[in-house]
């Protein structure tokens, strides 16, 4: 009857706390908090902490958010906590190398901050990772250091948690007496602080311990207490373990029906939450149960499942061990490099102090020598005064040189300004000249329709005007000369990079560099605006420009190279 009550509590009682109410409350606060500051980082970390037991994926997500924002705003404490959140979440998922990577980073950051509590917590978490990797000596080493820190800080709850972890290691090693002592002390401390998760965990470990010792009454008490406590916080790992252990207990008491129900519940939970080690335990217990029921056929089925899963887990653990060894080698290499850098830093510091001492000795010796020289001879003082006068005269000369250079620079600027004016004048002259030619062309058209007498007069005037302005090639040569005096090596750079450019292309380039529009360019070249557009289009293709690039910008950048 009692077994049925336990099943009822598991099936219906855990739903009351199936959602993490504290996490929901923190998420509501986060949604209301708009500013990217340290408080927002603390909320991310707090939510990640609440999801440790119930949803490791969510824990990693919130930890990553905290880590990113901490880096952006330079919040060192937030970075340290976020690395710890992510590391423990990876441990919960069985990703031991990732867990170590983040936890070691967290530990270093807490050490830089001289945060003793943070250092102790990361030591405890690192010990948990080593315990899962079955590196028990390293796990105990980290646990004991963590206890020293927690004791100094008088954090009894954290001491109790560490006691449970140490007791679990001894339980794994078959040292039941030592395990019982540590876990019993942990339970007493957790009861004083009323830490629900710690109480559930300690009862679970004691239940397993008493089962291994054959103390079934004690085992039943502790497992039932663990179930009742664990359901309050939706401890998926603990509840799954307790169901299987309780099924084992009922099997040993020959209560086969109740054992079957508990093992089925435990197996289903293990599959749902991907808890392979508990799934393996469930198969083993099912095999033993069917043997006791003389159902050897089903016992063989469960044994086959057990062997297949065991081999899979063994291969996975071996892969993790290999990956861990690689990680350890990498970590050792990094530590050696760090030690080398630290030794190098010490050597550099020693060299710096030696140099400073040497400089100090030289300065003192110089002062003594100077005083000796001053006392011995007045001439030395006169020589020093003359030297100062010489230095002053040199300084005056240097000042005059700088002033002359400044004047030269001003003169060059004036010359450049004058050249720019001349270039502008030539450009305007081009425009005016071509406009005049267009007018003359219109006059010629009018002359064709005039009387013979008027026609002769108009034609004479037109010819006279054209002769005055017909030397356009010379004007272009003058324009080119002034253009190159202002824009030095412009044509040389163009021809060097684009040797296929024609003389007409170079004219279009120079007019474009002066930022003239299509109409002005057409007027100077004596062509229509459409022809000027075509000339620019062909130029763009020769310059191999994309549609987004402007010819003017390209020429400006080329000139600046």
PDB file of N, CA and C in Angstrom, residues 365-457:
ATOM      1  N   UNK A 365      77.004  59.174 -10.096  1.00  0.00           N
ATOM      2  CA  UNK A 365      78.410  59.369 -10.483  1.00  0.00           C
ATOM      3  C   UNK A 365      78.567  60.659 -11.277  1.00  0.00           C
ATOM      4  N   UNK A 366      77.603  60.937 -12.157  1.00  0.00           N
ATOM      5  CA  UNK A 366      77.656  62.165 -12.948  1.00  0.00           C
ATOM      6  C   UNK A 366      77.594  63.407 -12.091  1.00  0.00           C
ATOM      7  N   UNK A 367      76.696  63.343 -11.080  1.00  0.00           N
ATOM      8  CA  UNK A 367      76.576  64.503 -10.178  1.00  0.00           C
ATOM      9  C   UNK A 367      77.879  64.727  -9.426  1.00  0.00           C
ATOM     10  N   UNK A 368      78.469  63.623  -8.946  1.00  0.00           N
ATOM     11  CA  UNK A 368      79.740  63.754  -8.202  1.00  0.00           C
ATOM     12  C   UNK A 368      80.842  64.317  -9.085  1.00  0.00           C
ATOM     13  N   UNK A 369      80.906  63.805 -10.313  1.00  0.00           N
ATOM     14  CA  UNK A 369      81.932  64.293 -11.246  1.00  0.00           C
ATOM     15  C   UNK A 369      81.715  65.768 -11.546  1.00  0.00           C
ATOM     16  N   UNK A 370      80.422  66.153 -11.750  1.00  0.00           N
ATOM     17  CA  UNK A 370      80.106  67.545 -12.057  1.00  0.00           C
ATOM     18  C   UNK A 370      80.510  68.465 -10.914  1.00  0.00           C
ATOM     19  N   UNK A 371      80.231  68.018  -9.694  1.00  0.00           N
ATOM     20  CA  UNK A 371      80.612  68.848  -8.536  1.00  0.00           C
ATOM     21  C   UNK A 371      82.131  68.986  -8.429  1.00  0.00           C
ATOM     22  N   UNK A 372      82.805  67.881  -8.734  1.00  0.00           N
ATOM     23  CA  UNK A 372      84.277  67.899  -8.679  1.00  0.00           C
ATOM     24  C   UNK A 372      84.841  68.865  -9.716  1.00  0.00           C
ATOM     25  N   UNK A 373      84.267  68.828 -10.896  1.00  0.00           N
ATOM     26  CA  UNK A 373      84.724  69.719 -11.969  1.00  0.00           C
ATOM     27  C   UNK A 373      84.464  71.168 -11.609  1.00  0.00           C
ATOM     28  N   UNK A 374      83.273  71.439 -11.028  1.00  0.00           N
ATOM     29  CA  UNK A 374      82.939  72.819 -10.644  1.00  0.00           C
ATOM     30  C   UNK A 374      83.899  73.347  -9.579  1.00  0.00           C
ATOM     31  N   UNK A 375      84.257  72.457  -8.650  1.00  0.00           N
ATOM     32  CA  UNK A 375      85.159  72.880  -7.578  1.00  0.00           C
ATOM     33  C   UNK A 375      86.587  73.086  -8.081  1.00  0.00           C
ATOM     34  N   UNK A 376      87.027  72.312  -9.028  1.00  0.00           N
ATOM     35  CA  UNK A 376      88.407  72.378  -9.500  1.00  0.00           C
ATOM     36  C   UNK A 376      88.692  73.584 -10.373  1.00  0.00           C
ATOM     37  N   UNK A 377      87.744  73.957 -11.233  1.00  0.00           N
ATOM     38  CA  UNK A 377      88.102  74.982 -12.216  1.00  0.00           C
ATOM     39  C   UNK A 377      86.927  75.867 -12.567  1.00  0.00           C
ATOM     40  N   UNK A 378      87.192  77.169 -12.587  1.00  0.00           N
ATOM     41  CA  UNK A 378      86.211  78.145 -13.018  1.00  0.00           C
ATOM     42  C   UNK A 378      86.032  78.090 -14.524  1.00  0.00           C
ATOM     43  N   UNK A 379      87.088  77.614 -15.180  1.00  0.00           N
ATOM     44  CA  UNK A 379      87.040  77.552 -16.626  1.00  0.00           C
ATOM     45  C   UNK A 379      85.955  76.598 -17.121  1.00  0.00           C
ATOM     46  N   UNK A 380      85.753  75.554 -16.343  1.00  0.00           N
ATOM     47  CA  UNK A 380      84.709  74.589 -16.729  1.00  0.00           C
ATOM     48  C   UNK A 380      83.343  75.264 -16.774  1.00  0.00           C
ATOM     49  N   UNK A 381      83.134  76.189 -15.816  1.00  0.00           N
ATOM     50  CA  UNK A 381      81.855  76.904 -15.791  1.00  0.00           C
ATOM     51  C   UNK A 381      81.722  77.807 -17.011  1.00  0.00           C
ATOM     52  N   UNK A 382      82.855  78.505 -17.328  1.00  0.00           N
ATOM     53  CA  UNK A 382      82.824  79.359 -18.508  1.00  0.00           C
ATOM     54  C   UNK A 382      82.545  78.541 -19.772  1.00  0.00           C
ATOM     55  N   UNK A 383      83.212  77.359 -19.829  1.00  0.00           N
ATOM     56  CA  UNK A 383      83.004  76.498 -20.984  1.00  0.00           C
ATOM     57  C   UNK A 383      81.542  76.050 -21.088  1.00  0.00           C
ATOM     58  N   UNK A 384      80.967  75.788 -19.944  1.00  0.00           N
ATOM     59  CA  UNK A 384      79.569  75.381 -19.926  1.00  0.00           C
ATOM     60  C   UNK A 384      78.671  76.517 -20.395  1.00  0.00           C
ATOM     61  N   UNK A 385      78.983  77.752 -19.944  1.00  0.00           N
ATOM     62  CA  UNK A 385      78.185  78.900 -20.366  1.00  0.00           C
ATOM     63  C   UNK A 385      78.294  79.100 -21.876  1.00  0.00           C
ATOM     64  N   UNK A 386      79.537  78.942 -22.382  1.00  0.00           N
ATOM     65  CA  UNK A 386      79.718  79.085 -23.829  1.00  0.00           C
ATOM     66  C   UNK A 386      78.940  78.004 -24.596  1.00  0.00           C
ATOM     67  N   UNK A 387      78.962  76.815 -24.018  1.00  0.00           N
ATOM     68  CA  UNK A 387      78.212  75.723 -24.645  1.00  0.00           C
ATOM     69  C   UNK A 387      76.717  76.042 -24.698  1.00  0.00           C
ATOM     70  N   UNK A 388      76.248  76.642 -23.598  1.00  0.00           N
ATOM     71  CA  UNK A 388      74.827  77.038 -23.565  1.00  0.00           C
ATOM     72  C   UNK A 388      74.527  78.103 -24.612  1.00  0.00           C
ATOM     73  N   UNK A 389      75.469  79.053 -24.737  1.00  0.00           N
ATOM     74  CA  UNK A 389      75.279  80.106 -25.740  1.00  0.00           C
ATOM     75  C   UNK A 389      75.240  79.493 -27.147  1.00  0.00           C
ATOM     76  N   UNK A 390      76.152  78.517 -27.355  1.00  0.00           N
ATOM     77  CA  UNK A 390      76.185  77.843 -28.653  1.00  0.00           C
ATOM     78  C   UNK A 390      74.866  77.105 -28.921  1.00  0.00           C
ATOM     79  N   UNK A 391      74.367  76.456 -27.892  1.00  0.00           N
ATOM     80  CA  UNK A 391      73.098  75.735 -28.032  1.00  0.00           C
ATOM     81  C   UNK A 391      71.959  76.695 -28.335  1.00  0.00           C
ATOM     82  N   UNK A 392      72.004  77.874 -27.649  1.00  0.00           N
ATOM     83  CA  UNK A 392      70.955  78.866 -27.888  1.00  0.00           C
ATOM     84  C   UNK A 392      71.022  79.394 -29.310  1.00  0.00           C
ATOM     85  N   UNK A 393      72.275  79.625 -29.778  1.00  0.00           N
ATOM     86  CA  UNK A 393      72.423  80.126 -31.149  1.00  0.00           C
ATOM     87  C   UNK A 393      71.938  79.082 -32.152  1.00  0.00           C
ATOM     88  N   UNK A 394      72.236  77.793 -31.841  1.00  0.00           N
ATOM     89  CA  UNK A 394      71.747  76.726 -32.706  1.00  0.00           C
ATOM     90  C   UNK A 394      70.226  76.645 -32.688  1.00  0.00           C
ATOM     91  N   UNK A 395      69.669  76.852 -31.484  1.00  0.00           N
ATOM     92  CA  UNK A 395      68.208  76.825 -31.374  1.00  0.00           C
ATOM     93  C   UNK A 395      67.585  77.959 -32.179  1.00  0.00           C
ATOM     94  N   UNK A 396      68.261  79.162 -32.103  1.00  0.00           N
ATOM     95  CA  UNK A 396      67.770  80.314 -32.879  1.00  0.00           C
ATOM     96  C   UNK A 396      67.847  80.016 -34.369  1.00  0.00           C
ATOM     97  N   UNK A 397      68.985  79.400 -34.770  1.00  0.00           N
ATOM     98  CA  UNK A 397      69.165  79.048 -36.172  1.00  0.00           C
ATOM     99  C   UNK A 397      68.103  78.031 -36.619  1.00  0.00           C
ATOM    100  N   UNK A 398      67.850  77.051 -35.739  1.00  0.00           N
ATOM    101  CA  UNK A 398      66.829  76.038 -36.054  1.00  0.00           C
ATOM    102  C   UNK A 398      65.455  76.677 -36.188  1.00  0.00           C
ATOM    103  N   UNK A 399      65.202  77.663 -35.302  1.00  0.00           N
ATOM    104  CA  UNK A 399      63.916  78.361 -35.361  1.00  0.00           C
ATOM    105  C   UNK A 399      63.777  79.117 -36.676  1.00  0.00           C
ATOM    106  N   UNK A 400      64.886  79.784 -37.076  1.00  0.00           N
ATOM    107  CA  UNK A 400      64.862  80.520 -38.335  1.00  0.00           C
ATOM    108  C   UNK A 400      64.660  79.563 -39.521  1.00  0.00           C
ATOM    109  N   UNK A 401      65.321  78.399 -39.431  1.00  0.00           N
ATOM    110  CA  UNK A 401      65.167  77.391 -40.496  1.00  0.00           C
ATOM    111  C   UNK A 401      63.710  76.955 -40.609  1.00  0.00           C
ATOM    112  N   UNK A 402      63.089  76.737 -39.448  1.00  0.00           N
ATOM    113  CA  UNK A 402      61.672  76.318 -39.431  1.00  0.00           C
ATOM    114  C   UNK A 402      60.787  77.412 -40.019  1.00  0.00           C
ATOM    115  N   UNK A 403      61.116  78.687 -39.635  1.00  0.00           N
ATOM    116  CA  UNK A 403      60.328  79.800 -40.163  1.00  0.00           C
ATOM    117  C   UNK A 403      60.489  79.909 -41.678  1.00  0.00           C
ATOM    118  N   UNK A 404      61.736  79.705 -42.155  1.00  0.00           N
ATOM    119  CA  UNK A 404      61.966  79.758 -43.604  1.00  0.00           C
ATOM    120  C   UNK A 404      61.201  78.645 -44.321  1.00  0.00           C
ATOM    121  N   UNK A 405      61.206  77.465 -43.690  1.00  0.00           N
ATOM    122  CA  UNK A 405      60.471  76.339 -44.276  1.00  0.00           C
ATOM    123  C   UNK A 405      58.980  76.645 -44.320  1.00  0.00           C
ATOM    124  N   UNK A 406      58.508  77.306 -43.248  1.00  0.00           N
ATOM    125  CA  UNK A 406      57.091  77.678 -43.197  1.00  0.00           C
ATOM    126  C   UNK A 406      56.753  78.674 -44.307  1.00  0.00           C
ATOM    127  N   UNK A 407      57.679  79.665 -44.482  1.00  0.00           N
ATOM    128  CA  UNK A 407      57.466  80.643 -45.547  1.00  0.00           C
ATOM    129  C   UNK A 407      57.483  79.966 -46.917  1.00  0.00           C
ATOM    130  N   UNK A 408      58.426  79.008 -47.084  1.00  0.00           N
ATOM    131  CA  UNK A 408      58.508  78.266 -48.350  1.00  0.00           C
ATOM    132  C   UNK A 408      57.205  77.501 -48.596  1.00  0.00           C
ATOM    133  N   UNK A 409      56.697  76.932 -47.531  1.00  0.00           N
ATOM    134  CA  UNK A 409      55.440  76.191 -47.649  1.00  0.00           C
ATOM    135  C   UNK A 409      54.307  77.128 -48.066  1.00  0.00           C
ATOM    136  N   UNK A 410      54.258  78.316 -47.441  1.00  0.00           N
ATOM    137  CA  UNK A 410      53.236  79.301 -47.791  1.00  0.00           C
ATOM    138  C   UNK A 410      53.356  79.712 -49.250  1.00  0.00           C
ATOM    139  N   UNK A 411      54.659  79.879 -49.686  1.00  0.00           N
ATOM    140  CA  UNK A 411      54.900  80.281 -51.071  1.00  0.00           C
ATOM    141  C   UNK A 411      54.389  79.207 -52.034  1.00  0.00           C
ATOM    142  N   UNK A 412      54.685  77.938 -51.690  1.00  0.00           N
ATOM    143  CA  UNK A 412      54.224  76.830 -52.529  1.00  0.00           C
ATOM    144  C   UNK A 412      52.704  76.777 -52.578  1.00  0.00           C
ATOM    145  N   UNK A 413      52.077  77.028 -51.421  1.00  0.00           N
ATOM    146  CA  UNK A 413      50.607  77.047 -51.385  1.00  0.00           C
ATOM    147  C   UNK A 413      50.052  78.146 -52.287  1.00  0.00           C
ATOM    148  N   UNK A 414      50.729  79.328 -52.262  1.00  0.00           N
ATOM    149  CA  UNK A 414      50.285  80.431 -53.106  1.00  0.00           C
ATOM    150  C   UNK A 414      50.438  80.069 -54.585  1.00  0.00           C
ATOM    151  N   UNK A 415      51.588  79.378 -54.887  1.00  0.00           N
ATOM    152  CA  UNK A 415      51.800  78.972 -56.279  1.00  0.00           C
ATOM    153  C   UNK A 415      50.730  77.971 -56.715  1.00  0.00           C
ATOM    154  N   UNK A 416      50.431  77.044 -55.834  1.00  0.00           N
ATOM    155  CA  UNK A 416      49.402  76.043 -56.144  1.00  0.00           C
ATOM    156  C   UNK A 416      48.054  76.717 -56.333  1.00  0.00           C
ATOM    157  N   UNK A 417      47.771  77.697 -55.462  1.00  0.00           N
ATOM    158  CA  UNK A 417      46.509  78.431 -55.581  1.00  0.00           C
ATOM    159  C   UNK A 417      46.443  79.154 -56.924  1.00  0.00           C
ATOM    160  N   UNK A 418      47.617  79.753 -57.318  1.00  0.00           N
ATOM    161  CA  UNK A 418      47.659  80.471 -58.597  1.00  0.00           C
ATOM    162  C   UNK A 418      47.449  79.496 -59.758  1.00  0.00           C
ATOM    163  N   UNK A 419      48.096  78.321 -59.669  1.00  0.00           N
ATOM    164  CA  UNK A 419      47.940  77.325 -60.725  1.00  0.00           C
ATOM    165  C   UNK A 419      46.489  76.868 -60.824  1.00  0.00           C
ATOM    166  N   UNK A 420      45.859  76.709 -59.684  1.00  0.00           N
ATOM    167  CA  UNK A 420      44.442  76.321 -59.687  1.00  0.00           C
ATOM    168  C   UNK A 420      43.592  77.386 -60.375  1.00  0.00           C
ATOM    169  N   UNK A 421      43.942  78.664 -60.091  1.00  0.00           N
ATOM    170  CA  UNK A 421      43.191  79.758 -60.723  1.00  0.00           C
ATOM    171  C   UNK A 421      43.396  79.719 -62.235  1.00  0.00           C
ATOM    172  N   UNK A 422      44.675  79.497 -62.662  1.00  0.00           N
ATOM    173  CA  UNK A 422      44.961  79.425 -64.095  1.00  0.00           C
ATOM    174  C   UNK A 422      44.206  78.270 -64.742  1.00  0.00           C
ATOM    175  N   UNK A 423      44.203  77.123 -64.030  1.00  0.00           N
ATOM    176  CA  UNK A 423      43.499  75.946 -64.556  1.00  0.00           C
ATOM    177  C   UNK A 423      42.011  76.234 -64.683  1.00  0.00           C
ATOM    178  N   UNK A 424      41.478  76.882 -63.657  1.00  0.00           N
ATOM    179  CA  UNK A 424      40.056  77.256 -63.707  1.00  0.00           C
ATOM    180  C   UNK A 424      39.796  78.221 -64.861  1.00  0.00           C
ATOM    181  N   UNK A 425      40.764  79.173 -65.021  1.00  0.00           N
ATOM    182  CA  UNK A 425      40.624  80.149 -66.102  1.00  0.00           C
ATOM    183  C   UNK A 425      40.620  79.449 -67.463  1.00  0.00           C
ATOM    184  N   UNK A 426      41.516  78.458 -67.627  1.00  0.00           N
ATOM    185  CA  UNK A 426      41.546  77.713 -68.885  1.00  0.00           C
ATOM    186  C   UNK A 426      40.265  76.946 -69.100  1.00  0.00           C
ATOM    187  N   UNK A 427      39.761  76.394 -68.038  1.00  0.00           N
ATOM    188  CA  UNK A 427      38.514  75.631 -68.161  1.00  0.00           C
ATOM    189  C   UNK A 427      37.375  76.537 -68.603  1.00  0.00           C
ATOM    190  N   UNK A 428      37.304  77.711 -67.936  1.00  0.00           N
ATOM    191  CA  UNK A 428      36.253  78.682 -68.308  1.00  0.00           C
ATOM    192  C   UNK A 428      36.452  79.136 -69.748  1.00  0.00           C
ATOM    193  N   UNK A 429      37.751  79.363 -70.119  1.00  0.00           N
ATOM    194  CA  UNK A 429      38.055  79.789 -71.477  1.00  0.00           C
ATOM    195  C   UNK A 429      37.585  78.753 -72.491  1.00  0.00           C
ATOM    196  N   UNK A 430      37.795  77.469 -72.166  1.00  0.00           N
ATOM    197  CA  UNK A 430      37.305  76.392 -73.019  1.00  0.00           C
ATOM    198  C   UNK A 430      35.802  76.500 -73.211  1.00  0.00           C
ATOM    199  N   UNK A 431      35.117  76.666 -72.069  1.00  0.00           N
ATOM    200  CA  UNK A 431      33.648  76.740 -72.138  1.00  0.00           C
ATOM    201  C   UNK A 431      33.199  77.925 -73.003  1.00  0.00           C
ATOM    202  N   UNK A 432      33.820  79.101 -72.720  1.00  0.00           N
ATOM    203  CA  UNK A 432      33.421  80.310 -73.467  1.00  0.00           C
ATOM    204  C   UNK A 432      33.743  80.178 -74.957  1.00  0.00           C
ATOM    205  N   UNK A 433      34.924  79.575 -75.222  1.00  0.00           N
ATOM    206  CA  UNK A 433      35.337  79.443 -76.611  1.00  0.00           C
ATOM    207  C   UNK A 433      34.390  78.548 -77.386  1.00  0.00           C
ATOM    208  N   UNK A 434      34.056  77.443 -76.817  1.00  0.00           N
ATOM    209  CA  UNK A 434      33.162  76.512 -77.509  1.00  0.00           C
ATOM    210  C   UNK A 434      31.748  77.077 -77.629  1.00  0.00           C
ATOM    211  N   UNK A 435      31.326  77.847 -76.617  1.00  0.00           N
ATOM    212  CA  UNK A 435      30.029  78.519 -76.741  1.00  0.00           C
ATOM    213  C   UNK A 435      30.047  79.513 -77.907  1.00  0.00           C
ATOM    214  N   UNK A 436      31.206  80.241 -78.035  1.00  0.00           N
ATOM    215  CA  UNK A 436      31.351  81.201 -79.114  1.00  0.00           C
ATOM    216  C   UNK A 436      31.294  80.494 -80.472  1.00  0.00           C
ATOM    217  N   UNK A 437      31.964  79.345 -80.533  1.00  0.00           N
ATOM    218  CA  UNK A 437      31.966  78.585 -81.783  1.00  0.00           C
ATOM    219  C   UNK A 437      30.566  78.104 -82.145  1.00  0.00           C
ATOM    220  N   UNK A 438      29.800  77.717 -81.120  1.00  0.00           N
ATOM    221  CA  UNK A 438      28.422  77.290 -81.377  1.00  0.00           C
ATOM    222  C   UNK A 438      27.596  78.459 -81.928  1.00  0.00           C
ATOM    223  N   UNK A 439      27.837  79.656 -81.342  1.00  0.00           N
ATOM    224  CA  UNK A 439      27.119  80.838 -81.836  1.00  0.00           C
ATOM    225  C   UNK A 439      27.509  81.138 -83.282  1.00  0.00           C
ATOM    226  N   UNK A 440      28.830  81.012 -83.563  1.00  0.00           N
ATOM    227  CA  UNK A 440      29.294  81.271 -84.920  1.00  0.00           C
ATOM    228  C   UNK A 440      28.674  80.290 -85.913  1.00  0.00           C
ATOM    229  N   UNK A 441      28.531  79.044 -85.459  1.00  0.00           N
ATOM    230  CA  UNK A 441      27.921  78.026 -86.325  1.00  0.00           C
ATOM    231  C   UNK A 441      26.480  78.402 -86.642  1.00  0.00           C
ATOM    232  N   UNK A 442      25.799  78.924 -85.612  1.00  0.00           N
ATOM    233  CA  UNK A 442      24.413  79.374 -85.836  1.00  0.00           C
ATOM    234  C   UNK A 442      24.387  80.538 -86.820  1.00  0.00           C
ATOM    235  N   UNK A 443      25.403  81.422 -86.689  1.00  0.00           N
ATOM    236  CA  UNK A 443      25.470  82.573 -87.597  1.00  0.00           C
ATOM    237  C   UNK A 443      25.697  82.102 -89.030  1.00  0.00           C
ATOM    238  N   UNK A 444      26.514  81.080 -89.196  1.00  0.00           N
ATOM    239  CA  UNK A 444      26.760  80.525 -90.531  1.00  0.00           C
ATOM    240  C   UNK A 444      25.467  80.025 -91.140  1.00  0.00           C
ATOM    241  N   UNK A 445      24.673  79.385 -90.343  1.00  0.00           N
ATOM    242  CA  UNK A 445      23.387  78.877 -90.832  1.00  0.00           C
ATOM    243  C   UNK A 445      22.486  80.028 -91.288  1.00  0.00           C
ATOM    244  N   UNK A 446      22.550  81.156 -90.505  1.00  0.00           N
ATOM    245  CA  UNK A 446      21.757  82.329 -90.875  1.00  0.00           C
ATOM    246  C   UNK A 446      22.283  82.944 -92.191  1.00  0.00           C
ATOM    247  N   UNK A 447      23.642  82.909 -92.330  1.00  0.00           N
ATOM    248  CA  UNK A 447      24.251  83.526 -93.514  1.00  0.00           C
ATOM    249  C   UNK A 447      23.833  82.825 -94.790  1.00  0.00           C
ATOM    250  N   UNK A 448      23.564  81.540 -94.667  1.00  0.00           N
ATOM    251  CA  UNK A 448      23.137  80.794 -95.854  1.00  0.00           C
ATOM    252  C   UNK A 448      21.816  81.320 -96.423  1.00  0.00           C
ATOM    253  N   UNK A 449      21.011  81.861 -95.518  1.00  0.00           N
ATOM    254  CA  UNK A 449      19.699  82.346 -95.944  1.00  0.00           C
ATOM    255  C   UNK A 449      19.710  83.862 -96.265  1.00  0.00           C
ATOM    256  N   UNK A 450      20.866  84.544 -96.013  1.00  0.00           N
ATOM    257  CA  UNK A 450      20.926  86.003 -96.216  1.00  0.00           C
ATOM    258  C   UNK A 450      21.167  86.340 -97.691  1.00  0.00           C
ATOM    259  N   UNK A 451      21.090  87.642 -97.975  1.00  0.00           N
ATOM    260  CA  UNK A 451      21.351  88.145 -99.340  1.00  0.00           C
ATOM    261  C   UNK A 451      22.832  88.013 -99.623  1.00  0.00           C
ATOM    262  N   UNK A 452      23.233  88.006-100.861  1.00  0.00           N
ATOM    263  CA  UNK A 452      24.667  87.837-101.182  1.00  0.00           C
ATOM    264  C   UNK A 452      25.533  88.875-100.504  1.00  0.00           C
ATOM    265  N   UNK A 453      25.080  90.107-100.449  1.00  0.00           N
ATOM    266  CA  UNK A 453      25.892  91.167 -99.836  1.00  0.00           C
ATOM    267  C   UNK A 453      26.038  90.923 -98.340  1.00  0.00           C
ATOM    268  N   UNK A 454      24.914  90.622 -97.681  1.00  0.00           N
ATOM    269  CA  UNK A 454      24.955  90.353 -96.222  1.00  0.00           C
ATOM    270  C   UNK A 454      25.739  89.072 -95.928  1.00  0.00           C
ATOM    271  N   UNK A 455      25.588  88.126 -96.836  1.00  0.00           N
ATOM    272  CA  UNK A 455      26.267  86.838 -96.639  1.00  0.00           C
ATOM    273  C   UNK A 455      27.782  87.017 -96.629  1.00  0.00           C
ATOM    274  N   UNK A 456      28.306  87.806 -97.580  1.00  0.00           N
ATOM    275  CA  UNK A 456      29.751  88.009 -97.628  1.00  0.00           C
ATOM    276  C   UNK A 456      30.260  88.677 -96.373  1.00  0.00           C
ATOM    277  N   UNK A 457      29.504  89.647 -95.900  1.00  0.00           N
ATOM    278  CA  UNK A 457      29.909  90.373 -94.695  1.00  0.00           C
ATOM    279  C   UNK A 457      29.942  89.450 -93.486  1.00  0.00           C
TER     280      UNK A 457
END
